[in-house]
């Protein structure tokens, strides 16, 4: 439905947003997405890229040594968080999926 990708430049996180299939989410879903996204980057684990790297020991590893997965959900969304610990790369992708999408 929607996904942001964020990178850490050494000082702060920068995020760009993308809508899946060119459609914006319904207002109630957009609100849930905004709330989750805001809460995610307030966590101590996302203070810097280095704190995120340390946090990744609790995430699901992938075949790539610098990439990890987390999963979550809200009332209306399934959420996949892809963490990439390489500097000068997109470091966090958050994919939001509508639970009611048919």
Protein backbone atom coordinates (compact mmCIF):
# COMPACT_ATOMS: atom_id res chain seq x y z
CA UNK A 1 0.00 0.00 0.00
CA UNK A 2 2.76 2.47 0.95
CA UNK A 3 6.38 2.40 1.92
CA UNK A 4 8.96 4.89 3.12
CA UNK A 5 12.66 4.40 2.79
CA UNK A 6 14.99 6.15 5.19
CA UNK A 7 18.71 6.71 5.35
CA UNK A 8 20.95 8.02 8.11
CA UNK A 9 23.43 10.67 6.95
CA UNK A 10 25.53 10.66 10.12
CA UNK A 11 23.39 13.35 11.77
CA UNK A 12 19.73 12.55 11.13
CA UNK A 13 17.27 10.29 9.34
CA UNK A 14 15.90 11.31 5.93
CA UNK A 15 12.76 9.67 4.60
CA UNK A 16 11.12 9.55 1.19
CA UNK A 17 7.61 8.13 0.71
CA UNK A 18 6.24 5.97 -2.08
CA UNK A 19 2.68 4.84 -2.76
CA UNK A 20 2.16 1.33 -4.05
CA UNK A 21 0.16 1.09 -7.28
CA UNK A 22 -0.12 4.90 -7.45
CA UNK A 23 -2.96 5.01 -4.92
CA UNK A 24 -2.86 6.91 -1.66
CA UNK A 25 -4.05 5.03 1.43
CA UNK A 26 -7.43 5.84 2.95
CA UNK A 27 -7.23 8.57 5.64
CA UNK A 28 -7.64 6.16 8.56
CA UNK A 29 -4.84 3.94 7.20
CA UNK A 30 -2.62 6.97 6.52
CA UNK A 31 -3.10 7.98 10.16
CA UNK A 32 -2.04 4.52 11.37
CA UNK A 33 0.98 4.59 9.07
CA UNK A 34 2.03 8.04 10.31
CA UNK A 35 1.66 6.98 13.95
CA UNK A 36 3.70 3.80 13.47
CA UNK A 37 6.41 5.60 11.48
CA UNK A 38 6.72 8.36 14.08
CA UNK A 39 6.89 5.87 16.95
CA UNK A 40 9.50 3.76 15.16
CA UNK A 41 12.01 6.59 14.82
CA UNK A 42 11.45 7.69 18.44
CA UNK A 43 12.74 4.32 19.67
CA UNK A 44 16.27 4.40 21.16
CA UNK A 45 17.28 1.72 18.64
CA UNK A 46 16.86 4.28 15.84
CA UNK A 47 18.76 7.16 17.42
CA UNK A 48 21.68 6.60 15.01
CA UNK A 49 22.77 4.05 12.44
CA UNK A 50 25.12 2.56 15.03
CA UNK A 51 22.33 2.05 17.57
CA UNK A 52 20.27 0.43 14.81
CA UNK A 53 23.19 -1.91 14.00
CA UNK A 54 23.34 -3.02 17.64
CA UNK A 55 19.57 -3.49 17.72
CA UNK A 56 19.73 -5.78 14.67
CA UNK A 57 21.04 -8.62 16.84
CA UNK A 58 17.37 -9.00 17.89
CA UNK A 59 16.04 -8.91 14.31
CA UNK A 60 15.63 -11.77 11.86
CA UNK A 61 18.86 -12.22 9.86
CA UNK A 62 18.79 -12.67 6.08
CA UNK A 63 21.26 -14.21 3.64
CA UNK A 64 22.99 -10.82 3.50
CA UNK A 65 25.13 -10.09 6.60
CA UNK A 66 24.10 -6.41 6.62
CA UNK A 67 20.33 -6.89 6.20
CA UNK A 68 17.66 -7.84 8.75
CA UNK A 69 13.87 -8.11 9.02
CA UNK A 70 11.31 -7.17 11.64
CA UNK A 71 7.57 -7.72 11.49
CA UNK A 72 4.72 -5.95 13.22
CA UNK A 73 1.07 -5.15 12.79
CA UNK A 74 -1.53 -2.60 13.81
CA UNK A 75 -5.31 -2.87 13.80
CA UNK A 76 -5.50 -2.52 10.01
CA UNK A 77 -1.95 -3.12 8.74
CA UNK A 78 0.69 -5.81 8.44
CA UNK A 79 4.15 -4.26 8.60
CA UNK A 80 7.52 -5.48 7.33
CA UNK A 81 10.57 -3.48 8.41
CA UNK A 82 13.72 -4.15 6.41
CA UNK A 83 16.90 -2.94 8.13
CA UNK A 84 20.12 -2.39 6.16
CA UNK A 85 23.17 -1.52 8.23
CA UNK A 86 25.43 -0.26 5.43
CA UNK A 87 26.40 3.43 5.57
CA UNK A 88 25.41 5.51 2.52
CA UNK A 89 22.56 3.19 1.62
CA UNK A 90 18.85 3.27 2.32
CA UNK A 91 18.86 1.85 5.82
CA UNK A 92 15.18 1.33 6.69
CA UNK A 93 12.34 0.28 4.43
CA UNK A 94 8.92 -0.02 6.07
CA UNK A 95 6.32 -1.80 3.97
CA UNK A 96 2.71 -1.29 5.03
CA UNK A 97 0.12 -3.82 3.84
CA UNK A 98 -3.64 -3.38 4.23
CA UNK A 99 -5.05 -6.39 6.11
CA UNK A 100 -8.30 -6.05 4.18
CA UNK A 101 -6.79 -5.89 0.68
CA UNK A 102 -8.35 -8.55 -1.53
